[in-house]
Coordinates of C-alpha atoms and ligand atoms in Angstrom, one line a residue:
M45 CA -54.6 62.7 120.0
C46 CA -55.9 62.8 123.9
G47 CA -55.5 61.3 127.6
I48 CA -57.2 58.6 128.9
I49 CA -56.5 57.5 132.7
G50 CA -59.7 54.7 135.4
Y51 CA -59.5 54.1 138.4
I52 CA -61.0 51.3 140.5
G53 CA -61.1 50.8 144.9
D54 CA -60.7 52.1 147.6
R55 CA -58.8 55.2 147.0
K56 CA -60.1 58.8 146.3
A57 CA -60.3 58.0 141.9
C58 CA -61.0 62.2 141.5
D59 CA -57.6 62.3 143.1
V60 CA -56.3 59.1 141.5
I61 CA -57.9 60.5 137.8
V62 CA -56.5 64.9 137.9
D63 CA -52.8 63.2 139.1
G64 CA -52.5 61.7 136.1
L65 CA -54.0 63.1 133.8
K66 CA -51.5 65.9 135.1
R67 CA -49.3 63.4 133.6
L68 CA -51.0 62.8 130.0
E69 CA -51.2 66.1 129.5
Y70 CA -48.4 65.9 126.9
R71 CA -51.2 64.2 124.9
G72 CA -53.6 66.8 125.1
Y73 CA -53.9 70.0 126.5
D74 CA -56.9 71.5 125.0
S75 CA -60.0 70.3 127.9
V76 CA -60.2 68.2 130.3
G77 CA -63.4 65.4 132.2
V78 CA -63.8 63.4 135.0
V79 CA -66.4 61.1 135.7
T80 CA -66.9 59.5 138.7
D81 CA -69.9 57.2 140.5
N82 CA -71.1 57.3 144.1
D83 CA -73.1 54.0 144.4
G84 CA -74.5 54.5 141.5
K85 CA -75.4 58.1 140.5
L86 CA -72.3 59.5 137.9
Y87 CA -71.2 62.9 139.0
I88 CA -68.9 64.7 135.7
K89 CA -67.5 68.1 136.1
K90 CA -64.7 68.5 133.4
G91 CA -64.7 72.0 131.1
A92 CA -62.3 73.4 128.3
G93 CA -58.6 74.7 129.5
K94 CA -55.5 73.0 132.0
I95 CA -56.2 70.9 134.6
S96 CA -54.0 73.2 136.7
E97 CA -57.0 75.9 136.4
L98 CA -59.5 73.1 136.3
E99 CA -58.7 71.7 139.8
V100 CA -58.9 74.0 141.4
K101 CA -62.5 76.0 139.1
L102 CA -63.9 73.4 139.0
N103 CA -63.3 71.9 142.3
L104 CA -62.8 68.0 140.8
S105 CA -61.5 67.4 144.2
E106 CA -64.9 67.0 145.3
L107 CA -66.3 64.9 143.1
P108 CA -67.6 61.2 146.1
G109 CA -66.4 57.3 145.1
N110 CA -64.0 55.2 144.3
R111 CA -64.4 54.7 140.5
G112 CA -64.6 56.7 137.8
I113 CA -62.9 57.7 134.3
G114 CA -60.8 61.5 133.4
H115 CA -59.8 62.8 129.9
T116 CA -57.8 66.1 129.2
R117 CA -58.4 66.3 125.1
W118 CA -57.0 67.1 121.5
A119 CA -60.3 68.1 119.8
T120 CA -60.2 66.5 116.5
H121 CA -64.3 66.7 116.6
G122 CA -65.8 69.2 117.4
V123 CA -64.2 73.3 118.9
P124 CA -62.3 73.0 122.7
D125 CA -65.3 74.1 124.6
D126 CA -67.0 72.5 127.4
T127 CA -69.9 71.5 125.9
N128 CA -67.3 69.3 123.7
A129 CA -64.6 68.0 126.7
H130 CA -65.5 64.5 127.8
P131 CA -66.3 61.9 128.8
H132 CA -70.1 62.3 126.7
T133 CA -73.1 61.2 127.6
D134 CA -75.7 58.7 126.7
C135 CA -79.3 60.6 126.6
T136 CA -79.6 58.8 130.0
G137 CA -76.9 60.1 131.9
K138 CA -76.3 56.5 133.1
I139 CA -73.0 55.9 130.6
A140 CA -70.0 57.9 130.1
V141 CA -67.1 57.3 127.4
V142 CA -64.2 59.3 127.0
H143 CA -61.8 59.2 123.7
N144 CA -58.6 59.1 122.7
G145 CA -58.5 58.2 118.8
I146 CA -61.1 59.1 115.0
I147 CA -65.4 56.8 115.1
E148 CA -64.7 57.7 111.0
N149 CA -68.6 56.4 110.5
Y150 CA -69.5 59.2 113.6
L151 CA -71.5 61.1 111.0
E152 CA -73.9 57.9 109.7
L153 CA -74.1 56.6 113.1
K154 CA -75.2 60.2 114.6
E155 CA -77.8 60.7 111.6
E156 CA -79.3 56.9 112.4
L157 CA -79.5 57.2 115.9
I158 CA -81.1 61.1 115.8
K159 CA -83.7 59.2 113.6
K160 CA -84.4 56.9 116.0
G161 CA -85.3 59.8 118.7
H162 CA -81.0 60.1 120.5
R163 CA -80.0 63.9 121.5
F164 CA -77.3 64.3 120.8
K165 CA -75.2 68.0 123.1
S166 CA -71.9 67.8 121.2
D167 CA -70.4 68.1 117.6
T168 CA -67.4 65.5 118.7
D169 CA -67.8 61.9 117.2
T170 CA -68.2 60.2 120.7
E171 CA -70.6 61.4 121.8
V172 CA -72.2 58.6 119.8
I173 CA -70.6 55.8 121.5
A174 CA -71.5 56.7 124.4
H175 CA -76.1 56.5 122.2
L176 CA -74.6 54.1 120.4
I177 CA -74.6 51.6 123.4
E178 CA -76.8 52.7 125.1
E179 CA -79.5 51.8 121.5
E180 CA -78.3 48.9 122.0
L181 CA -79.0 48.7 125.7
K182 CA -83.2 48.0 123.7
T183 CA -82.4 45.0 122.7
E184 CA -79.7 43.1 124.7
R185 CA -80.0 43.4 128.0
D186 CA -76.4 42.7 129.5
F187 CA -74.2 45.8 129.7
E188 CA -71.2 43.5 128.3
K189 CA -72.8 42.4 125.3
A190 CA -74.9 45.2 124.8
L191 CA -70.7 47.1 124.7
R192 CA -69.9 44.4 122.2
N193 CA -72.1 45.5 119.8
A194 CA -72.3 48.5 120.0
L195 CA -67.8 48.6 119.7
N196 CA -68.4 45.9 116.4
K197 CA -70.3 48.6 114.6
L198 CA -67.4 51.3 115.2
K199 CA -64.5 51.6 112.1
G200 CA -62.0 54.3 112.6
S201 CA -59.4 54.4 115.9
F202 CA -60.3 53.9 119.5
A203 CA -59.0 54.0 123.0
L204 CA -62.2 54.4 124.9
G205 CA -62.8 54.2 128.9
I206 CA -66.5 53.3 128.9
I207 CA -68.9 53.7 133.4
Y208 CA -72.7 52.7 133.9
S209 CA -73.9 53.6 136.3
E210 CA -75.9 50.7 136.8
D211 CA -73.0 47.6 137.5
K212 CA -71.6 49.6 139.8
E213 CA -68.6 46.8 140.5
H214 CA -67.1 47.9 137.2
L215 CA -65.2 50.0 134.5
Y216 CA -64.7 49.5 130.6
F217 CA -62.3 49.4 129.2
V218 CA -61.9 49.7 125.0
R219 CA -58.0 49.3 122.4
H220 CA -58.3 49.9 118.4
E221 CA -55.2 51.2 117.1
S222 CA -54.9 54.0 120.7
P223 CA -52.9 52.7 123.0
L224 CA -54.2 51.4 125.7
I225 CA -52.8 49.9 129.4
L226 CA -53.6 48.6 132.7
G227 CA -51.2 49.2 136.0
I228 CA -52.3 46.2 138.6
G229 CA -52.2 47.2 141.8
N230 CA -53.5 45.4 145.1
G231 CA -56.8 45.7 145.5
E232 CA -57.1 48.3 142.7
M233 CA -57.3 48.0 139.2
F234 CA -56.1 51.0 136.6
A235 CA -56.7 51.9 133.0
A236 CA -54.9 54.1 130.9
S237 CA -52.5 56.1 127.6
D238 CA -49.9 55.4 128.8
I239 CA -48.1 54.5 132.0
P240 CA -46.7 57.3 133.4
A241 CA -50.9 57.7 134.2
F242 CA -50.3 55.8 136.9
L243 CA -46.8 54.3 137.4
P244 CA -46.7 56.0 141.4
Y245 CA -49.0 53.3 142.3
T246 CA -48.2 50.6 140.8
N247 CA -45.3 49.2 138.0
K248 CA -47.1 46.3 136.9
A249 CA -48.8 47.1 133.7
V250 CA -50.6 44.3 131.0
F251 CA -50.1 45.7 127.1
I252 CA -54.0 45.8 125.7
D253 CA -54.0 45.5 122.2
D254 CA -56.3 45.8 119.5
G255 CA -59.4 45.2 119.3
E256 CA -59.6 44.0 122.5
Y257 CA -61.9 44.5 125.9
V258 CA -60.9 45.3 129.8
I259 CA -63.0 44.3 132.4
L260 CA -62.1 45.7 135.4
S261 CA -62.8 45.4 138.9
K262 CA -61.6 45.8 142.4
E263 CA -59.6 42.7 142.5
D264 CA -59.6 41.2 138.9
Y265 CA -59.5 42.5 135.5
K266 CA -60.8 40.2 132.1
V267 CA -59.1 40.7 128.8
K268 CA -61.8 39.5 125.7
D269 CA -62.0 40.3 121.9
F270 CA -64.1 42.2 120.9
R271 CA -65.9 40.4 118.3
T272 CA -66.3 37.0 119.2
G273 CA -65.5 37.7 123.1
A274 CA -63.3 34.6 123.7
I275 CA -60.7 35.2 126.3
K276 CA -57.2 36.8 126.0
E277 CA -54.6 36.0 128.2
K278 CA -52.4 38.7 128.4
E279 CA -48.5 39.0 130.9
V280 CA -47.6 41.2 133.3
H281 CA -44.2 43.3 132.8
V282 CA -42.5 44.7 135.0
I283 CA -41.6 48.9 134.5
K284 CA -38.4 49.3 135.0
W285 CA -39.1 53.0 133.8
S286 CA -38.3 56.1 135.8
L287 CA -41.6 59.3 135.5
E288 CA -39.9 61.8 132.9
M289 CA -38.7 57.6 130.5
A290 CA -42.1 56.9 130.7
E291 CA -43.7 60.2 128.9
K292 CA -41.6 59.4 126.8
Q293 CA -42.3 56.2 126.8
G294 CA -39.0 55.0 126.6
Y295 CA -37.4 57.7 124.0
P296 CA -34.9 60.3 125.3
H297 CA -35.9 62.7 123.2
F298 CA -40.1 64.2 122.7
M299 CA -39.0 65.1 119.4
L300 CA -36.9 61.5 118.6
K301 CA -40.6 59.7 120.1
E302 CA -42.2 62.0 117.5
I303 CA -40.4 61.0 114.1
Y304 CA -41.6 57.8 114.9
E305 CA -44.9 59.1 115.8
Q306 CA -45.9 59.9 112.4
P307 CA -46.8 56.8 110.5
R308 CA -49.8 56.9 113.0
A309 CA -50.1 60.3 112.7
V310 CA -49.9 60.2 109.0
K311 CA -52.6 57.8 109.4
D312 CA -55.1 59.6 111.0
A313 CA -54.7 63.4 108.7
I314 CA -55.9 60.8 106.2
Y315 CA -59.2 60.1 107.8
G316 CA -59.4 62.7 109.5
N317 CA -59.8 64.2 105.9
A318 CA -60.8 61.8 103.8
E319 CA -64.3 63.0 104.9
F320 CA -64.2 66.9 103.5
I321 CA -61.9 67.0 102.0
D322 CA -63.8 66.7 98.6
E323 CA -66.0 69.7 99.8
V324 CA -63.1 72.2 100.6
A325 CA -61.6 71.6 97.3
K326 CA -64.5 72.3 95.6
E327 CA -65.7 75.2 97.5
I328 CA -61.8 76.7 96.8
S329 CA -62.3 75.0 93.0
G330 CA -63.0 78.6 91.1
Y331 CA -59.9 80.3 92.3
D332 CA -56.9 81.4 90.1
K333 CA -55.1 83.5 92.7
I334 CA -53.7 81.4 94.4
F335 CA -51.2 82.3 97.1
I336 CA -49.8 80.0 100.3
V337 CA -48.0 82.1 103.2
A338 CA -46.7 80.5 106.2
M339 CA -43.1 80.5 107.5
G340 CA -40.3 78.3 108.9
T341 CA -41.5 73.5 108.3
S342 CA -44.4 75.4 107.7
Y343 CA -43.9 77.1 104.4
H344 CA -41.5 74.0 103.1
A345 CA -44.0 72.3 103.4
G346 CA -46.3 75.4 101.7
I347 CA -43.8 74.9 98.3
V348 CA -44.7 71.5 98.4
G349 CA -48.4 72.5 98.1
K350 CA -47.5 74.5 95.1
Y351 CA -45.6 71.8 92.7
L352 CA -49.0 69.6 93.6
F353 CA -51.3 72.2 92.7
Q354 CA -49.2 72.9 89.8
R355 CA -48.8 69.3 88.6
L356 CA -52.0 67.9 89.7
A357 CA -54.0 71.2 89.6
K358 CA -52.9 72.5 87.1
K359 CA -52.9 75.7 89.6
V360 CA -49.6 77.6 90.9
P361 CA -49.6 78.8 93.6
I362 CA -47.1 82.1 94.7
V363 CA -46.0 80.8 97.5
E364 CA -44.7 83.1 100.1
E365 CA -43.4 84.3 103.8
A366 CA -46.2 85.1 105.3
S367 CA -44.1 88.2 107.1
E368 CA -43.8 89.4 103.4
F369 CA -46.3 88.9 102.2
R370 CA -48.1 91.0 105.0
Y371 CA -46.8 93.7 104.0
E372 CA -45.9 93.4 100.3
A373 CA -49.4 91.8 99.4
E374 CA -52.1 93.7 100.3
E375 CA -52.4 95.4 96.6
V376 CA -53.1 92.7 95.0
I377 CA -55.3 90.4 97.2
D378 CA -59.0 91.3 96.8
K379 CA -61.6 89.3 96.3
N380 CA -60.9 86.7 93.7
T381 CA -58.0 85.5 95.4
L382 CA -57.1 82.2 97.3
V383 CA -55.2 82.0 101.1
I384 CA -53.8 79.5 101.7
A385 CA -52.6 79.0 106.0
I386 CA -50.3 76.7 106.2
T387 CA -49.3 76.8 110.0
Q388 CA -49.2 73.7 113.2
S389 CA -50.3 75.8 115.6
G390 CA -52.0 79.0 114.4
E391 CA -50.7 81.2 116.4
T392 CA -47.3 82.8 115.0
A393 CA -48.1 85.9 114.5
D394 CA -47.0 86.7 110.5
T395 CA -48.7 83.8 109.8
L396 CA -52.1 85.8 111.8
A397 CA -51.2 88.8 110.4
A398 CA -51.3 87.3 106.9
I399 CA -55.3 85.3 107.4
R400 CA -55.8 89.1 109.3
L401 CA -55.3 91.5 105.9
A402 CA -56.4 88.9 103.5
K403 CA -59.8 88.9 105.1
K404 CA -59.8 92.8 104.9
R405 CA -59.6 92.5 101.1
G406 CA -62.5 90.4 100.6
A407 CA -60.3 87.4 99.5
K408 CA -61.3 83.8 100.9
T409 CA -59.3 82.1 103.9
L410 CA -58.3 78.1 104.5
S411 CA -56.5 77.3 107.1
I412 CA -54.1 74.2 107.3
V413 CA -54.1 73.5 111.7
N414 CA -53.0 71.7 113.6
V415 CA -54.1 72.8 117.1
V416 CA -57.2 73.4 116.7
G417 CA -59.4 76.5 118.7
S418 CA -56.1 78.7 118.1
M419 CA -56.3 81.2 116.7
A420 CA -55.9 80.6 112.7
T421 CA -58.6 78.4 112.9
R422 CA -60.9 80.9 114.0
I423 CA -60.0 83.7 112.0
S424 CA -60.1 80.9 108.5
D425 CA -63.4 80.6 106.3
L426 CA -62.8 77.2 106.0
V427 CA -60.5 75.0 107.8
L428 CA -58.7 71.8 107.5
Y429 CA -56.8 69.0 110.5
T430 CA -53.5 68.0 109.8
H431 CA -54.4 65.6 113.5
A432 CA -50.6 65.2 114.0
G433 CA -51.3 65.2 117.5
P434 CA -49.0 67.9 120.3
E435 CA -46.1 68.1 118.9
I436 CA -43.3 69.5 122.1
G437 CA -40.0 68.9 120.9
V438 CA -39.6 72.5 119.5
A439 CA -38.2 71.1 115.7
A440 CA -41.6 70.2 113.3
T441 CA -41.7 66.7 112.3
K442 CA -44.9 64.8 112.6
T443 CA -46.6 68.0 112.0
Y444 CA -45.2 68.0 108.7
T445 CA -45.6 65.2 106.9
T446 CA -48.6 65.7 108.1
Q447 CA -49.6 69.3 106.7
L448 CA -47.7 67.4 103.9
T449 CA -49.9 64.8 103.5
V450 CA -53.4 66.8 103.5
L451 CA -52.7 68.8 100.6
T452 CA -51.3 66.2 98.5
M453 CA -54.6 64.8 99.6
L454 CA -56.5 68.3 99.2
A455 CA -54.2 68.2 94.9
I456 CA -56.5 65.2 94.3
A457 CA -59.2 65.8 95.1
L458 CA -59.4 69.4 93.6
A459 CA -57.5 67.4 90.1
R460 CA -60.3 65.2 90.4
H461 CA -63.0 67.8 90.0
L462 CA -61.5 70.0 87.9
R463 CA -60.6 67.2 85.2
T464 CA -57.2 68.4 85.4
T465 CA -55.1 64.5 85.8
D466 CA -55.8 61.6 84.5
E467 CA -58.0 60.2 86.9
K468 CA -56.8 56.4 87.1
Y469 CA -53.6 58.5 88.1
L470 CA -55.8 59.7 90.5
N471 CA -56.3 56.3 91.9
T472 CA -53.3 55.9 91.7
L473 CA -51.8 57.9 94.4
E474 CA -54.2 57.5 95.9
E475 CA -53.9 54.4 96.9
E476 CA -50.3 55.7 97.1
L477 CA -51.0 57.9 99.8
Y478 CA -53.5 54.9 101.5
K479 CA -50.0 53.6 102.2
L480 CA -47.2 55.7 103.0
P481 CA -48.0 54.5 107.2
E482 CA -46.6 51.7 106.1
L483 CA -43.3 53.0 103.5
L484 CA -42.8 55.2 106.5
N485 CA -42.2 52.3 108.0
E486 CA -39.6 51.1 106.4
A487 CA -37.9 54.5 106.1
L488 CA -37.6 54.2 110.2
K489 CA -35.1 51.9 109.8
H490 CA -32.8 54.1 108.7
A491 CA -32.4 55.2 112.4
D492 CA -28.9 53.1 113.1
G493 CA -26.9 54.2 110.0
L494 CA -28.0 58.1 110.1
K495 CA -26.3 57.9 114.6
A496 CA -23.2 55.8 113.3
L497 CA -23.5 58.8 110.1
A498 CA -24.2 61.0 112.8
K499 CA -21.2 60.3 115.6
K500 CA -18.8 60.2 111.5
L501 CA -20.4 63.6 110.7
K502 CA -20.0 65.2 114.2
E503 CA -17.3 68.1 113.3
K504 CA -18.5 69.5 109.8
R505 CA -18.9 72.7 109.5
D506 CA -21.0 73.5 106.6
F507 CA -23.7 71.2 105.2
F508 CA -25.3 71.7 102.0
Y509 CA -28.5 69.4 101.0
I510 CA -29.5 69.6 97.4
G511 CA -32.6 68.0 95.2
R512 CA -34.7 69.7 92.3
G513 CA -38.4 69.9 91.5
I514 CA -40.9 68.5 95.0
S515 CA -37.9 67.5 96.5
V516 CA -36.7 70.9 96.3
A517 CA -39.0 71.7 99.6
T518 CA -37.0 68.2 101.1
A519 CA -34.0 69.6 101.4
L520 CA -34.9 72.8 102.4
E521 CA -36.5 71.4 105.5
G522 CA -33.0 68.6 105.9
A523 CA -31.6 72.5 106.8
L524 CA -33.5 73.7 109.0
K525 CA -33.8 70.7 110.7
L526 CA -30.3 70.4 111.4
K527 CA -29.9 74.4 112.0
E528 CA -31.9 74.3 114.8
I529 CA -30.7 72.0 117.2
S530 CA -27.4 70.5 115.7
Y531 CA -25.9 74.2 115.2
I532 CA -23.8 73.6 112.0
H533 CA -24.7 75.9 109.1
A534 CA -26.9 74.8 106.5
E535 CA -28.3 75.3 103.0
G536 CA -31.3 73.8 101.5
L537 CA -31.1 74.7 97.5
S538 CA -31.8 72.8 94.4
A539 CA -29.2 71.3 92.5
G540 CA -29.5 73.1 90.0
E541 CA -29.0 76.5 92.2
L542 CA -24.7 74.6 92.2
K543 CA -23.0 75.9 89.9
H544 CA -24.1 79.5 89.8
G545 CA -22.7 79.7 92.6
P546 CA -22.2 78.5 95.7
L547 CA -20.7 75.1 93.9
A548 CA -16.9 77.3 95.4
L549 CA -18.2 76.2 98.4
I550 CA -18.1 72.2 97.7
E551 CA -14.5 70.9 98.7
E552 CA -12.9 67.9 99.9
G553 CA -15.1 66.5 102.8
V554 CA -17.4 69.2 102.2
P555 CA -20.8 66.6 103.7
V556 CA -23.0 67.8 99.6
V557 CA -26.9 65.2 101.1
A558 CA -28.5 65.1 97.8
I559 CA -32.1 64.0 97.5
A560 CA -32.8 61.9 94.8
P561 CA -36.6 60.1 94.2
S562 CA -37.0 58.6 90.6
G563 CA -38.9 61.3 88.6
K564 CA -39.1 64.0 86.5
T565 CA -35.7 64.7 87.2
F566 CA -34.1 62.4 87.8
D567 CA -30.8 62.5 85.5
K568 CA -30.4 65.6 85.8
I569 CA -29.3 65.8 89.8
V570 CA -27.6 63.1 88.9
S571 CA -25.5 65.8 87.1
N572 CA -25.2 67.8 89.4
V573 CA -24.3 65.1 92.1
E574 CA -21.5 64.3 90.4
E575 CA -20.6 68.1 90.1
A576 CA -20.1 68.0 93.3
K577 CA -18.1 64.7 93.7
A578 CA -15.2 66.4 91.0
R579 CA -14.4 68.3 93.7
K580 CA -14.4 65.6 96.4
G581 CA -17.4 66.7 98.0
F582 CA -18.5 64.6 100.9
I583 CA -22.5 62.4 99.5
I584 CA -24.8 61.3 101.3
S585 CA -27.2 60.4 99.2
L586 CA -31.2 59.2 99.6
G587 CA -33.1 57.7 96.1
D588 CA -34.7 54.2 94.9
N589 CA -32.0 54.2 92.2
E590 CA -29.2 52.3 92.3
E591 CA -27.4 54.4 89.6
L592 CA -26.9 56.7 92.2
M593 CA -25.2 54.0 94.8
K594 CA -22.3 54.5 92.5
I595 CA -21.7 57.4 92.8
S596 CA -22.1 58.4 96.5
D597 CA -20.1 58.0 100.0
V598 CA -22.7 56.7 101.1
F599 CA -26.4 55.9 100.5
L600 CA -29.6 55.4 101.9
R601 CA -32.0 53.7 100.0
M602 CA -35.5 54.7 100.0
P603 CA -38.9 52.9 99.5
E604 CA -40.2 53.4 95.9
V605 CA -42.8 55.9 95.9
D606 CA -44.2 57.9 93.3
E607 CA -42.4 61.2 92.7
L608 CA -46.1 63.6 94.4
L609 CA -45.6 61.6 97.9
S610 CA -41.7 61.5 98.4
P611 CA -41.3 64.4 100.3
I612 CA -43.0 62.2 103.0
I613 CA -40.8 59.7 103.2
Y614 CA -37.5 61.7 102.0
V615 CA -38.0 64.0 105.2
V616 CA -37.7 61.3 107.4
P617 CA -33.8 60.2 107.5
L618 CA -33.4 64.3 107.6
Q619 CA -35.0 65.0 110.8
I620 CA -33.5 61.2 112.7
F621 CA -30.0 63.0 111.1
A622 CA -30.4 65.9 112.8
Y623 CA -32.2 64.0 116.5
H624 CA -28.3 62.4 116.2
L625 CA -26.1 65.0 115.5
A626 CA -28.0 67.3 117.9
V627 CA -27.5 65.1 120.1
I628 CA -23.5 64.4 119.5
R629 CA -22.9 67.3 119.6
G630 CA -24.8 68.1 123.6
N631 CA -27.2 69.8 122.4
D632 CA -31.5 69.5 123.4
P633 CA -33.4 68.5 120.5
D634 CA -36.1 69.5 122.2
K635 CA -35.5 72.5 123.7
P636 CA -33.0 74.4 120.5
R637 CA -31.3 77.7 122.0
N638 CA -33.5 81.0 120.8
L639 CA -36.0 79.3 120.1
A640 CA -39.4 79.2 120.7
K641 CA -42.2 76.5 119.8
S642 CA -45.0 79.0 118.8
V643 CA -43.8 82.7 117.4
T644 CA -46.3 84.6 118.4
V645 CA -44.2 87.7 118.3
E646 CA -43.9 89.9 115.4
Ligands
F6R480 C1 -38.8 74.6 112.8 C2 -40.0 75.6 113.1 C3 -40.4 76.7 112.6 C4 -42.1 76.5 111.8 C5 -42.6 77.7 111.8 C6 -43.7 78.1 112.5 O1 -39.2 73.2 112.6 O2 -41.0 74.7 113.6 O3 -39.8 76.5 111.5 O4 -42.6 76.5 111.0 O5 -42.4 78.8 113.4 O6 -44.6 77.6 113.3 P1 -46.2 77.2 112.7 O7 -46.1 76.4 111.1 O8 -46.4 77.2 113.9 O9 -46.9 78.5 112.6

């Protein structure tokens, strides 16, 4: 996720752009860049860091002109540094581009362009767009047509802002699977990834749809289809949100917004890794001694990883909390060990210590991380990114489901490489994986029912979350979500453990949440639910089998999905439930007491 903004009018463009970027910073904050045009010459300032620092350091207010575009970055390709910061230019320096999204075929395009003599300065996927337009301009002198030709060669998701020094009257914007909204002013026009960027100047907005591009001038805007060039009629909406509401895109909290972003985030995780996963799988395929280390929610992702590796690649990793591993494992790690660290922030002190220990002992390290350029990415041998975009809510939601997505892809790739699982089954699993964004949308439909359920159960003192096999991780994660934001005691456990102790706590009305997708141990969990039911527990079950409905007080029908993919879908209702319970109890789910987003101390 990144933020883009553009302005054309009579004001000093850099002031409007810098102001807007500050309000888009929640979309990414590792680097910033602005380009303005003054009389046919482009002026660019960019660098790694936060907008508040760079505004002063780079003297952004010096940029001349009344037309320009800006960008706040959340790195996907290439580390966050001054060179990789947007905008990116072509060889002539006449075309500058800012981009939010991922260009999936950029390596292929880059290779072709290099062969044609283009010189690249950055490691980003974005830079290919500037060179591609430059290349098209060699045969098509009309800029708009050249732009369209270039756009039709791109695969992936993109919202773009483009400035061309020779076309002094316009700015160009494009949308395909990344957000873009126009702000319609009086003698001035705006475009941005999100409404807050221009809300202080105008509340009239036009929502651009996928496959459309915009030609923006001071007085006017034209929206066209980039495949056919046909003009599109657009409706102007009047925005009634306050600035704060707009930043959360109308959601009352970042956590809820991030829960709803999961279909998009999982899709980006899939497409952002498809190209690299085989290579990484190959590199780690020779290791049999494997540790997965992480904390909190990331640790739960590690448990899912263990089941995936076991079932598909026939490898049995040891999953350990990094805080334990760092003090206990030293003597058993050597150069034949692989340590997989999972950390959304890439800055968790215990997880970093675990990676450092592994390196000191000569082990191979692979990190699965959300924040590009974070410490974990700098000290690990191999890195896979989750591409979830910035997560502002303290409780991890979309970073968890994207960690699971990456682990699933890795286990499939590993199994394929090692030929440990039937290829036909792996293909089916992979096909289902690509359908996850749709299935996540289905799971999100339980939101209203879950809100009502939260109201009903708001006074309960204890909750139990049970699962079997791979769903034990979902039980643990559901309980953690509830604890951390609603401040209600919750326990997640393997359902088989119930009668070895915890069953003593189940009495009339105690909520028991059963995570029960169809699969290897479905019959077993049905028996465990019966045990809780016999003690008059209040049974809430999540599953795809009617049999469960008969023995449950509340049954959430989940989309049918392979058991190995179920953790990605089944955790969503649990996140929503915890969210509503927190709100109903008067807590701020974005900032739970005593907790921080990134635990950088031991
Ligand atoms: C819970 C949560 C934490 C983190 C844990 C590790 O919602 O967010 O439990 O998962 O602090 O953080 P990372 O993944 O940044 O290493």
